[in-house]
XYZ file of C-alpha atoms in Angstrom:
781
model
C 138.942 -77.299 131.203
C 140.201 -80.812 130.582
C 137.696 -83.236 129.183
C 136.952 -86.260 131.367
C 138.000 -88.675 128.651
C 141.507 -87.198 128.748
C 142.095 -87.627 132.450
C 143.107 -91.307 132.243
C 145.807 -90.208 129.838
C 147.118 -87.806 132.459
C 147.199 -90.492 135.120
C 148.880 -93.013 132.846
C 151.490 -90.453 131.910
C 152.282 -89.925 135.591
C 154.064 -93.254 135.833
C 156.112 -92.397 132.761
C 157.079 -89.046 134.244
C 158.334 -90.832 137.336
C 160.330 -93.206 135.171
C 161.835 -90.298 133.256
C 163.110 -88.886 136.526
C 164.333 -92.221 137.914
C 166.298 -93.073 134.789
C 169.043 -90.996 133.206
C 167.290 -88.453 131.620
C 162.657 -68.068 123.438
C 159.436 -68.571 122.367
C 158.352 -71.909 121.077
C 155.154 -72.697 119.311
C 153.172 -75.898 119.478
C 153.912 -78.382 117.940
C 157.353 -78.815 119.436
C 159.623 -81.822 118.905
C 162.842 -80.825 120.652
C 166.061 -79.381 119.226
C 166.234 -79.712 115.462
C 169.399 -81.471 114.298
C 168.730 -81.192 110.581
C 167.171 -82.888 107.556
C 168.178 -86.325 106.295
C 170.142 -86.143 103.073
C 168.085 -87.553 100.216
C 170.378 -90.159 98.663
C 168.493 -93.382 97.874
C 165.134 -95.133 98.186
C 163.234 -91.909 98.890
C 164.698 -91.451 102.377
C 163.803 -88.041 103.871
C 162.650 -86.426 107.070
C 163.582 -83.846 109.713
C 165.580 -85.163 112.670
C 165.185 -83.753 116.222
C 166.912 -84.383 119.542
C 164.174 -85.113 122.079
C 166.622 -85.586 124.942
C 170.097 -87.026 125.444
C 169.078 -90.525 124.261
C 166.064 -90.039 121.993
C 165.789 -89.101 118.309
C 162.538 -88.054 116.643
C 162.086 -88.064 112.852
C 159.252 -85.909 111.611
C 157.591 -87.071 108.373
C 160.005 -89.907 107.696
C 159.883 -91.391 104.179
C 161.406 -94.608 102.845
C 160.147 -96.853 100.035
C 160.817 -100.133 101.918
C 162.331 -101.855 98.891
C 165.924 -102.407 100.059
C 166.771 -105.897 101.377
C 168.646 -104.975 104.587
C 168.131 -101.363 105.650
C 168.550 -100.360 109.303
C 168.820 -97.252 111.464
C 172.454 -96.687 112.542
C 174.397 -94.211 114.682
C 178.169 -93.907 114.925
C 181.148 -91.716 115.747
C 183.256 -92.294 112.650
C 184.001 -89.566 110.121
C 181.308 -90.791 107.724
C 178.390 -93.261 107.962
C 179.253 -96.955 107.922
C 178.090 -100.058 109.733
C 181.639 -100.820 110.913
C 181.969 -99.916 114.557
C 178.516 -98.329 114.509
C 175.457 -99.139 116.626
C 172.276 -100.459 115.066
C 169.080 -99.017 116.553
C 165.829 -100.836 117.146
C 162.972 -99.480 115.070
C 160.125 -97.403 116.485
C 158.306 -100.576 117.526
C 161.322 -101.996 119.326
C 161.993 -104.522 116.602
C 165.407 -105.674 115.371
C 164.406 -106.761 111.854
C 165.357 -104.754 108.764
C 163.132 -101.965 107.481
C 161.016 -103.810 104.934
C 157.790 -101.816 105.173
C 157.085 -98.497 103.513
C 157.110 -95.220 105.430
C 155.143 -92.259 104.083
C 155.368 -89.083 106.189
C 155.507 -91.152 109.376
C 156.611 -89.773 112.760
C 159.267 -92.078 114.211
C 160.797 -92.064 117.706
C 164.054 -93.979 118.261
C 166.145 -94.619 121.375
C 169.919 -94.873 121.482
C 171.482 -98.057 122.885
C 171.958 -98.285 126.632
C 174.972 -96.278 127.760
C 175.112 -93.999 124.714
C 174.001 -90.380 124.407
C 173.974 -87.876 121.574
C 177.346 -86.638 122.815
C 178.837 -90.020 121.866
C 177.776 -90.007 118.188
C 178.565 -87.941 115.112
C 175.880 -89.087 112.671
C 172.547 -90.846 112.208
C 171.913 -92.846 109.050
C 169.576 -95.206 107.193
C 172.112 -97.799 106.039
C 171.860 -100.919 103.887
C 174.020 -103.732 105.273
C 173.833 -105.967 102.205
C 175.183 -103.393 99.768
C 177.027 -101.135 102.274
C 175.144 -98.088 101.032
C 174.097 -94.963 102.902
C 170.473 -94.149 101.986
C 170.443 -90.849 103.904
C 172.069 -89.325 106.955
C 172.345 -86.258 109.182
C 175.400 -85.026 111.109
C 175.172 -84.580 114.882
C 176.940 -81.328 115.912
C 179.540 -81.751 118.635
C 178.077 -78.781 120.511
C 174.466 -79.902 120.185
C 172.420 -78.461 123.051
C 169.873 -81.239 123.408
C 166.822 -80.757 125.627
C 166.947 -81.935 129.213
C 164.863 -81.487 132.403
C 165.450 -78.083 133.997
C 165.415 -77.162 137.684
C 163.771 -73.872 138.712
C 163.029 -72.197 142.048
C 161.122 -73.702 144.958
C 157.657 -72.729 146.148
C 157.421 -70.575 149.280
C 154.240 -68.950 150.490
C 151.367 -68.817 152.954
C 149.260 -71.698 154.293
C 152.417 -73.741 154.593
C 152.984 -73.859 150.832
C 156.542 -75.003 150.187
C 158.559 -77.384 148.051
C 162.059 -78.202 146.973
C 163.270 -76.856 143.642
C 160.725 -77.667 140.943
C 161.852 -79.700 137.930
C 160.415 -79.063 134.465
C 160.543 -82.665 133.244
C 159.309 -81.838 129.749
C 157.207 -79.222 127.962
C 154.002 -80.385 129.664
C 155.171 -81.978 132.925
C 156.223 -80.445 136.250
C 157.784 -82.396 139.100
C 157.198 -80.717 142.484
C 159.407 -82.409 145.119
C 158.402 -82.388 148.798
C 155.310 -80.253 148.276
C 153.549 -79.091 151.438
C 150.273 -77.237 151.983
C 148.168 -77.121 155.146
C 144.884 -77.832 153.321
C 142.964 -75.243 155.317
C 141.935 -72.855 152.518
C 138.523 -73.494 150.915
C 139.423 -73.301 147.223
C 143.171 -73.698 146.600
C 144.188 -74.944 143.148
C 147.349 -75.508 141.198
C 147.505 -72.481 138.918
C 149.348 -71.279 135.813
C 149.112 -68.195 133.644
C 150.910 -65.636 131.539
C 153.057 -62.976 133.122
C 155.221 -63.077 136.207
C 152.520 -63.240 138.902
C 149.244 -65.151 139.226
C 145.921 -63.412 138.673
C 142.295 -64.469 138.344
C 142.882 -64.592 134.596
C 145.035 -67.716 134.998
C 144.127 -71.351 134.489
C 143.713 -74.120 137.050
C 145.508 -77.360 136.268
C 144.587 -80.835 137.523
C 146.292 -82.284 140.579
C 148.487 -85.384 140.503
C 145.373 -87.574 140.218
C 143.894 -85.611 137.322
C 141.265 -83.880 139.495
C 140.421 -80.194 139.792
C 138.944 -80.309 143.294
C 140.266 -77.955 146.004
C 143.648 -79.156 147.200
C 143.818 -81.380 150.269
C 146.600 -81.279 152.842
C 150.050 -82.208 151.585
C 153.052 -82.873 153.767
C 156.322 -83.204 151.882
C 154.817 -85.155 148.995
C 156.506 -85.277 145.615
C 153.926 -84.908 142.864
C 153.846 -84.844 139.070
C 151.526 -82.371 137.347
C 150.636 -82.344 133.648
C 149.513 -79.270 131.738
C 146.132 -79.869 130.063
C 145.432 -80.336 126.372
C 147.943 -78.453 124.179
C 149.175 -76.075 126.885
C 152.974 -76.070 127.300
C 155.459 -74.384 129.580
C 156.272 -72.059 126.687
C 152.761 -70.590 126.991
C 152.961 -69.676 130.688
C 155.080 -67.416 132.868
C 154.398 -68.764 136.346
C 153.168 -71.746 138.359
C 151.824 -71.787 141.896
C 148.968 -72.333 144.321
C 146.035 -69.928 144.048
C 142.836 -69.588 146.077
C 140.263 -69.186 143.344
C 137.355 -68.217 145.586
C 139.232 -65.384 147.326
C 141.749 -64.560 144.556
C 144.756 -64.968 146.853
C 148.260 -66.052 145.855
C 149.483 -68.747 148.253
C 152.904 -68.969 146.616
C 154.296 -69.138 143.098
C 157.466 -69.438 141.020
C 158.385 -67.753 137.765
C 159.204 -69.891 134.743
C 162.307 -68.623 132.964
C 161.960 -67.915 129.272
C 163.629 -70.105 126.676
C 163.773 -73.323 128.708
C 165.338 -76.090 126.631
C 163.278 -79.054 127.840
C 162.138 -82.227 126.033
C 158.753 -82.370 124.331
C 156.126 -84.493 126.053
C 155.161 -87.927 124.754
C 151.807 -86.524 123.740
C 153.503 -83.859 121.623
C 155.371 -86.624 119.779
C 152.131 -88.499 119.134
C 153.088 -91.350 121.450
C 150.504 -93.021 123.643
C 151.798 -93.577 127.191
C 151.205 -97.331 127.270
C 153.584 -97.759 124.317
C 156.477 -97.159 126.746
C 155.197 -99.480 129.489
C 154.694 -103.198 129.945
C 151.495 -104.653 131.326
C 150.229 -108.163 132.063
C 146.900 -109.288 133.553
C 147.402 -111.464 136.630
C 143.783 -112.124 137.654
C 141.080 -110.846 135.361
C 138.130 -111.221 137.783
C 139.569 -108.500 140.061
C 141.316 -106.565 137.280
C 144.666 -107.402 138.885
C 147.456 -106.115 136.646
C 151.202 -105.663 136.914
C 152.750 -102.789 134.950
C 156.472 -102.153 134.791
C 159.416 -100.492 133.118
C 163.119 -101.064 133.613
C 164.940 -97.864 134.657
C 168.704 -98.345 134.605
C 169.711 -100.745 137.387
C 166.236 -100.746 138.928
C 162.696 -101.582 137.937
C 159.547 -99.554 138.586
C 156.458 -101.707 139.152
C 152.818 -100.721 139.449
C 150.165 -103.069 140.854
C 146.482 -102.396 140.133
C 143.484 -104.329 141.443
C 139.904 -103.889 142.601
C 140.291 -104.974 146.204
C 137.942 -105.364 149.122
C 138.646 -103.093 152.116
C 141.565 -104.294 154.271
C 142.804 -106.596 151.500
C 146.265 -106.777 149.966
C 147.691 -107.620 146.552
C 151.094 -109.249 146.268
C 153.507 -109.926 143.440
C 156.949 -111.490 143.467
C 159.689 -113.645 142.012
C 159.680 -117.436 142.357
C 162.879 -119.121 143.602
C 162.523 -121.589 140.711
C 162.848 -120.619 137.051
C 160.581 -123.504 135.998
C 157.622 -123.315 138.406
C 155.688 -120.572 140.178
C 156.609 -121.534 143.738
C 155.364 -119.591 146.756
C 157.777 -121.027 149.348
C 161.055 -119.133 149.127
C 159.602 -116.395 146.930
C 160.655 -112.735 147.168
C 157.392 -110.740 147.071
C 155.950 -107.296 147.577
C 152.731 -106.937 149.557
C 150.835 -103.743 148.714
C 147.579 -102.086 149.664
C 145.893 -98.692 149.966
C 144.038 -97.533 153.077
C 140.667 -96.348 151.688
C 140.125 -94.034 154.680
C 143.366 -92.076 154.427
C 144.511 -92.821 150.890
C 147.922 -93.818 152.254
C 149.614 -96.629 150.428
C 152.000 -99.371 151.530
C 154.485 -101.589 149.707
C 156.386 -104.012 151.927
C 159.204 -106.399 151.072
C 158.263 -109.993 152.059
C 160.112 -113.303 152.177
C 157.755 -116.298 151.987
C 159.488 -118.777 154.272
C 156.211 -120.668 154.733
C 152.498 -120.461 154.048
C 151.469 -119.514 157.592
C 151.083 -116.010 159.005
C 154.299 -114.476 160.223
C 155.283 -115.569 163.714
C 158.754 -115.329 165.170
C 160.253 -114.630 161.777
C 158.718 -117.793 160.270
C 155.973 -117.958 157.660
C 155.021 -115.196 155.235
C 156.945 -112.339 156.879
C 158.102 -108.840 156.067
C 161.843 -108.979 155.477
C 162.417 -106.668 158.432
C 160.744 -109.182 160.760
C 163.409 -111.708 159.769
C 166.465 -109.475 159.581
C 166.873 -105.768 160.298
C 167.391 -103.222 157.531
C 166.370 -105.564 154.727
C 163.450 -103.685 153.190
C 164.498 -103.313 149.540
C 161.252 -101.741 148.313
C 160.772 -98.015 147.808
C 157.184 -96.785 147.637
C 156.697 -94.224 144.884
C 152.941 -93.823 144.672
C 149.663 -94.908 146.168
C 146.197 -93.952 144.984
C 142.601 -95.106 145.085
C 140.936 -94.328 141.744
C 137.335 -95.340 141.026
C 137.585 -98.207 143.512
C 140.887 -99.507 142.169
C 143.952 -99.715 144.421
C 147.077 -98.498 142.601
C 150.515 -98.858 144.195
C 153.784 -97.995 142.444
C 157.148 -99.008 143.852
C 160.784 -99.340 142.859
C 163.363 -102.012 143.594
C 166.826 -102.947 142.389
C 167.159 -105.554 139.656
C 169.929 -107.115 141.712
C 169.406 -108.800 145.070
C 170.441 -106.340 147.780
C 170.305 -108.749 150.730
C 170.034 -112.467 151.457
C 166.214 -112.357 151.451
C 165.987 -110.896 147.933
C 165.970 -112.610 144.553
C 167.413 -110.916 141.459
C 165.224 -110.041 138.476
C 166.650 -111.057 135.112
C 166.149 -108.836 132.067
C 167.569 -111.446 129.684
C 165.571 -114.538 130.666
C 161.951 -115.134 131.619
C 161.208 -115.173 135.355
C 158.605 -117.346 137.030
C 156.371 -115.113 139.178
C 153.886 -115.557 142.000
C 150.923 -113.430 142.993
C 148.148 -113.482 145.561
C 145.206 -111.478 146.924
C 143.775 -111.816 150.421
C 142.899 -110.117 153.728
C 145.287 -108.382 156.117
C 145.393 -109.332 159.781
C 145.279 -106.999 162.794
C 149.002 -106.300 162.414
C 148.524 -105.141 158.818
C 150.331 -108.236 157.602
C 149.133 -111.005 155.281
C 146.842 -113.534 156.918
C 146.079 -115.898 154.027
C 145.471 -115.688 150.284
C 142.011 -115.983 148.808
C 143.246 -115.931 145.210
C 146.662 -116.935 143.893
C 148.300 -118.391 140.767
C 148.037 -122.171 140.769
C 149.975 -122.698 137.550
C 153.241 -121.537 136.011
C 153.247 -117.831 135.124
C 156.354 -116.380 133.497
C 157.228 -112.798 132.535
C 160.085 -111.388 130.457
C 160.858 -108.194 132.370
C 163.518 -107.056 129.880
C 161.345 -107.311 126.780
C 160.497 -104.408 124.528
C 157.488 -102.524 125.935
C 154.301 -104.464 125.319
C 150.855 -103.632 126.720
C 148.922 -106.885 127.149
C 146.157 -105.365 129.284
C 142.857 -103.662 128.471
C 143.558 -100.045 127.605
C 142.522 -97.264 130.018
C 139.235 -95.621 129.227
C 139.629 -92.984 126.558
C 142.873 -94.455 125.222
C 143.238 -95.647 121.665
C 145.231 -98.658 120.530
C 148.534 -98.159 118.738
C 151.838 -96.863 120.062
C 152.073 -93.672 118.045
C 150.656 -91.813 115.126
C 152.812 -93.651 112.631
C 151.376 -97.015 113.615
C 147.687 -96.335 114.035
C 146.826 -97.415 110.530
C 148.604 -100.728 111.169
C 146.880 -101.512 114.481
C 145.627 -105.065 114.663
C 141.955 -105.915 115.177
C 142.880 -107.617 118.404
C 144.401 -104.457 119.723
C 141.394 -102.432 118.620
C 138.988 -104.730 120.409
C 140.874 -104.578 123.690
C 139.124 -101.397 124.771
C 135.794 -103.065 125.021
C 134.154 -102.082 128.257
C 136.753 -103.288 130.697
C 137.082 -99.910 132.359
C 140.472 -100.603 133.893
C 142.027 -97.690 135.754
C 144.930 -95.665 134.412
C 148.363 -95.830 135.919
C 148.719 -93.691 139.030
C 150.805 -90.609 139.727
C 153.869 -90.781 141.926
C 153.615 -89.352 145.446
C 157.175 -90.158 146.359
C 159.311 -89.249 149.360
C 162.284 -87.005 148.773
C 164.226 -88.690 145.952
C 167.930 -88.290 145.203
C 167.392 -90.279 142.015
C 165.613 -87.294 140.459
C 169.060 -85.752 140.129
C 172.281 -86.740 138.422
C 174.352 -87.283 141.564
C 174.192 -87.237 145.311
C 175.988 -83.901 145.679
C 173.433 -82.235 143.441
C 170.629 -83.826 145.418
C 171.999 -82.447 148.664
C 172.303 -79.028 147.033
C 168.647 -78.949 146.076
C 167.605 -76.853 149.058
C 165.536 -73.815 147.994
C 167.269 -70.453 147.605
C 167.035 -68.177 150.604
C 164.789 -65.141 150.260
C 166.589 -63.003 152.789
C 170.087 -62.150 153.864
C 171.817 -64.901 155.823
C 174.949 -65.011 157.904
C 177.083 -68.108 158.342
C 178.611 -68.763 161.732
C 181.361 -71.361 161.561
C 182.274 -73.168 164.713
C 185.888 -73.963 165.559
C 187.165 -77.374 164.470
C 187.741 -79.706 167.373
C 190.555 -82.245 167.636
C 189.707 -85.508 165.894
C 188.240 -87.817 168.557
C 188.783 -91.560 168.622
C 185.585 -93.019 167.149
C 183.554 -95.180 169.477
C 181.619 -98.128 168.055
C 177.865 -97.805 167.808
C 175.730 -99.444 170.458
C 174.193 -102.846 169.933
C 171.009 -101.211 168.683
C 172.987 -99.161 166.176
C 172.674 -95.872 168.064
C 175.529 -93.419 168.431
C 176.718 -92.802 171.968
C 175.615 -89.210 172.572
C 177.011 -87.966 175.895
C 174.443 -86.601 178.287
C 174.770 -83.010 179.496
C 175.387 -83.437 183.224
C 173.828 -81.329 185.926
C 176.980 -79.235 186.424
C 177.322 -78.451 182.710
C 177.426 -75.827 181.435
C 178.571 -73.767 184.379
C 176.439 -70.753 183.497
C 173.326 -72.843 182.832
C 172.964 -71.614 179.258
C 171.865 -74.021 176.546
C 171.865 -73.304 172.822
C 169.003 -75.024 171.000
C 169.440 -75.269 167.240
C 168.316 -77.486 164.371
C 170.294 -80.134 162.515
C 170.061 -83.467 160.683
C 168.758 -86.569 162.434
C 171.959 -88.499 161.796
C 170.609 -91.310 159.653
C 170.142 -94.799 161.037
C 172.553 -94.223 163.967
C 170.892 -90.987 165.108
C 167.400 -89.966 166.136
C 165.508 -93.183 165.272
C 168.066 -95.460 166.940
C 168.355 -93.252 170.037
C 164.643 -92.670 170.629
C 162.954 -95.587 168.914
C 160.846 -93.142 166.908
C 161.112 -92.273 163.236
C 162.421 -88.758 162.659
C 161.482 -86.589 159.707
C 164.923 -85.332 158.770
C 165.696 -82.711 161.437
C 166.192 -82.738 165.196
C 167.137 -80.448 168.054
C 170.844 -79.977 168.731
C 171.626 -78.808 172.268
C 175.034 -77.171 172.634
C 176.066 -78.877 169.399
C 174.952 -82.382 170.400
C 172.223 -84.375 168.689
C 169.250 -84.697 171.106
C 171.357 -85.259 174.232
C 169.697 -86.193 177.491
C 169.960 -83.179 179.809
C 170.332 -83.323 183.592
C 169.132 -80.322 185.622
C 168.617 -79.510 189.289
C 165.514 -78.176 190.969
C 165.823 -74.618 192.216
C 168.380 -73.517 189.625
C 167.486 -71.209 186.733
C 168.415 -72.284 183.217
C 168.464 -70.202 180.054
C 167.739 -71.630 176.603
C 168.942 -69.557 173.641
C 166.561 -70.772 170.927
C 167.460 -70.707 167.248
C 164.858 -72.928 165.636
C 163.335 -70.471 163.173
C 160.813 -67.664 163.450
C 158.858 -67.742 160.178
C 155.479 -69.402 160.813
C 154.631 -69.131 157.109
C 157.320 -71.698 156.291
C 156.893 -74.797 158.488
C 160.429 -75.992 157.783
C 161.737 -72.736 159.260
C 159.534 -72.532 162.336
C 160.365 -74.712 165.350
C 159.419 -73.063 168.660
C 161.173 -74.658 171.624
C 159.191 -75.726 174.693
C 159.432 -78.088 177.676
C 156.568 -80.315 178.823
C 155.743 -83.738 180.239
C 154.723 -84.954 176.782
C 157.277 -87.290 175.094
C 155.868 -86.627 171.598
C 155.834 -82.846 171.088
C 153.897 -80.894 168.466
C 151.480 -79.341 170.967
C 149.990 -76.960 168.399
C 148.527 -79.772 166.321
C 147.152 -81.934 169.119
C 143.424 -82.395 169.631
C 141.858 -80.416 172.447
C 141.445 -83.471 174.669
C 145.133 -84.304 174.143
C 146.207 -80.772 175.047
C 144.367 -80.991 178.347
C 146.583 -83.916 179.386
C 149.845 -82.020 178.712
C 151.613 -79.845 181.294
C 153.969 -77.243 179.797
C 156.783 -75.916 182.003
C 158.566 -73.436 179.732
C 158.389 -71.872 176.291
C 154.793 -70.656 176.069
C 152.553 -67.827 177.159
C 149.015 -68.621 178.233
C 146.500 -65.796 177.896
C 143.573 -65.204 180.248
C 141.337 -66.865 177.696
C 143.525 -69.967 177.776
C 145.164 -69.494 174.405
C 148.699 -70.915 174.327
C 151.310 -69.041 172.277
C 154.915 -70.229 171.877
C 157.634 -67.889 173.156
C 160.731 -69.978 172.392
C 161.048 -68.455 168.935
C 164.208 -67.073 167.318
C 166.174 -66.982 164.110
C 167.027 -70.270 162.413
C 170.433 -71.885 162.929
C 171.080 -75.183 161.171
C 173.912 -77.656 161.607
C 174.498 -78.384 157.912
C 176.199 -81.526 156.523
C 179.122 -81.442 154.127
C 177.612 -82.103 150.704
C 180.874 -83.622 149.516
C 181.083 -86.082 152.380
C 179.582 -89.549 152.854
C 176.073 -90.017 154.300
C 175.507 -90.068 158.055
C 175.020 -93.854 158.035
C 178.700 -94.299 157.181
C 179.973 -92.681 160.410
C 180.573 -95.011 163.334
C 180.483 -92.241 165.947
C 178.664 -88.983 166.376
C 181.987 -87.276 167.011
C 183.215 -88.145 163.538
C 179.921 -87.043 161.994
C 179.682 -83.823 164.023
C 183.054 -82.631 162.727
C 181.577 -82.555 159.218
C 178.717 -80.227 160.241
C 178.803 -76.453 159.874
C 176.532 -74.115 161.803
C 174.739 -71.705 159.484
C 172.387 -69.051 160.828
C 169.846 -66.698 159.319
C 170.104 -63.033 160.109
C 168.203 -61.930 163.192
C 168.140 -62.460 166.930
C 167.727 -65.699 168.863
C 164.843 -66.276 171.199
C 165.431 -66.689 174.935
C 163.418 -68.565 177.534
C 164.189 -69.160 181.207
C 163.168 -72.157 183.236
C 163.504 -72.958 186.913
C 162.400 -76.505 187.765
C 160.916 -76.838 191.239
C 159.489 -79.447 193.582
C 156.418 -79.807 191.315
C 158.462 -80.605 188.228
C 158.430 -84.334 187.363
C 161.637 -86.355 187.354
C 161.522 -86.579 183.569
C 160.316 -83.926 181.160
C 160.942 -83.397 177.450
C 162.159 -80.645 175.156
C 160.403 -80.564 171.802
C 159.152 -78.457 168.916
C 155.795 -76.739 169.447
C 154.713 -77.326 165.829
C 156.254 -80.699 164.955
C 156.377 -84.092 166.631
C 159.498 -86.041 167.555
C 162.283 -83.497 167.291
C 163.655 -83.568 170.845
C 164.387 -85.847 173.799
C 164.594 -86.104 177.602
C 165.423 -83.811 180.508
C 166.113 -85.509 183.849
C 165.294 -83.392 186.898
C 167.227 -83.978 190.154
C 167.212 -82.592 193.674
C 170.963 -82.035 193.871
C 174.194 -82.225 191.919
C 177.805 -82.870 192.973
C 179.487 -80.465 190.534
C 183.025 -81.665 191.277
C 182.424 -85.364 190.657
C 179.677 -84.876 188.159
C 177.448 -87.158 190.186
C 173.939 -86.727 191.476
C 172.901 -86.569 195.078
C 169.588 -87.477 196.536
C 166.955 -89.698 195.021
C 164.700 -87.774 192.670
C 161.710 -88.599 194.823
C 163.235 -86.781 197.818
C 161.881 -83.326 197.021
C 161.747 -81.996 200.579
C 165.063 -80.184 200.266
C 166.574 -77.859 197.643
C 170.358 -78.321 197.862
C 171.408 -75.395 195.668
C 171.134 -71.798 196.884
C 168.128 -69.977 195.574
C 168.638 -67.513 192.711
C 166.556 -64.474 191.893
C 163.872 -65.042 189.251
C 165.104 -63.591 185.932
C 163.080 -61.298 183.746
C 161.121 -63.009 180.914
C 163.729 -61.810 178.404
C 167.210 -61.702 179.873
C 168.940 -58.588 178.541
C 172.344 -60.238 178.633
C 171.376 -62.938 176.196
C 168.732 -61.209 174.102
C 170.898 -58.235 173.187
C 174.374 -59.723 173.008
C 173.706 -63.306 171.919
C 174.699 -62.688 168.319
C 178.064 -61.213 169.347
C 178.860 -63.867 171.923
C 177.399 -66.757 169.973
C 180.497 -68.132 168.269
C 182.683 -67.994 171.357
C 180.011 -69.537 173.592
C 179.284 -72.359 171.155
C 182.948 -73.235 170.600
C 183.533 -73.246 174.352
C 180.528 -75.431 175.048
C 181.412 -77.897 172.308
C 185.011 -78.169 173.421
C 183.947 -78.712 177.020
C 181.483 -81.434 176.096
C 183.746 -83.126 173.562
C 186.351 -83.883 176.245
C 183.929 -86.435 177.691
C 182.139 -87.385 174.518
C 184.598 -89.629 172.737
């Protein structure tokens, strides 16, 4: 069990774990310091110590000794044949200082960072060097083939109760990053669980959640979380990680941890307190309003903390003037946490005026002034002991005309405010704000100018504790400020080295799959996007296809030109593709029978692989998760079976076929037409049979119905129902309201499962799809 006094340390470390991921970044016994490079040669002034590679840019010296008597000694690294200060890089000391080493070190643990842009692969030696006399006091060679520790990616979670994730990243020896974690929250006693051996048992150990708590897990839906192993436990001590129901001793899903992982040690293992790597400034002491930050490459990660009233916001931003803290013209972030749901918000604002936003004037979200100008990325939101904690990321550079850059070389004048939100969840006015100049040096060496979290001790690491100032020691007195929060981020490509790797991070398949490749179509002439940014997706007319067979499969939403622009609703990454087209509008005729070959997934244990197809009068979808009163208002026309007791079971269930993007190609946003984007997609199908449903709209079918996913909202689009169709001209006859006459000859009612399609669909699939796509593409572009 983890002592309560240690939990703030876990929460504070969560922000650092996020920063580690956003920046570059056998059997081992504790303590562990990384890969040992070697011992410093003992040449002069008592220099000694063992040197370790913590990661690609960090050096750790265990028990460093130096008498402090030389006039101009510094830490140096270089790539010359032997140590020298010519052409070498001088390192800042363990405190971030640039002065020479004039104090005495006696068995001190020292952590040093390489200059920006350099890694251990770029250097051949590390030395304590005296500039004044050009003397090497002691050095160690860096092997060219040094295998320095780095974060390692392992398998993804897959299990029952909707447990799933993307590939897990072992950030360091005590930290796990679980991207896009999902769990339905319905079990009574589910916990994050670790233990020895390959599979979980009741002999394992629960570990705290991303907020440092050991309560039963709540519902998660594609949340990225950071978990820290308690006390001295490391990944070298365990063989698996997963979700375990402690009360009923049931494994909900787990992954094995490979042996011999070469990962960095944690900050705690190096004796470093988390706040020594972060900056913090108090903005308004009465409400414990703090801003914490760290620069990560070309971006900055910021955390705002305050004790807010319900429905209140906290804001922080950059003044347009370097010399005064000026609200008008400022680039600010408005953040808050909903105490009912725990959901957090961080919105990019431009303060054009002091009034509430109206018509793009006043204190407005950037997107109310100009589309696609939100430059803020929410990483975390939490409510801890009454404190609202919101963590976000933004670029140091200005990314649009409403942004201001953040300098890391000069001080910036900042603005802040606290006040109530209006009915639109936008700022109404500010109750508290800075009335005088407030400047911050964002690029400074890490400095914690805030009260320390409860349970934390002053001092940046074990080598400095004896030198801690009285002021620092007194800063813990009773303030009770909350620790930094853990990141609950959306899927993040910045956790990986490049975009291609990020797109490859899909979990490994646990069963045999077959890939069905469609024929390449001639390159169409791209059409410009519509005024609202949406691709022009051709509708499937009432005479197409001739045999009335539709293939329903899954695929990507198409970025900003696809699902959200077409429907006006936000998609969640996947959508229905009908006969190879992204959510086309479908035209059908009453009295004719249509067949839908459904390939949306048939594994209900994995939500991402289970999308039953159905047709109803509900424009939202997701019937399974609606409240009972909502279900009563929905009429379903195809894709379900209703038992005598009234239970509704989906029948449009079949193997999963996905239209998969080219990982080497540009993102969907870069394509000006769906035709150009569709040519980059490849249809890949799991083994198994498709599902088949038949539907015959009649005089009682409304003019507009919708095809959707039974288990998820907003995956499909519209079906228009007509009385007649002119198949030669492609036009429609008869107003939809004129339902007194069926203009197509009646057809016999098919069996619930049509033998032709259920048994032979796999064989005919490729030919049918290529034919349908070719037929539709003639009109599409």
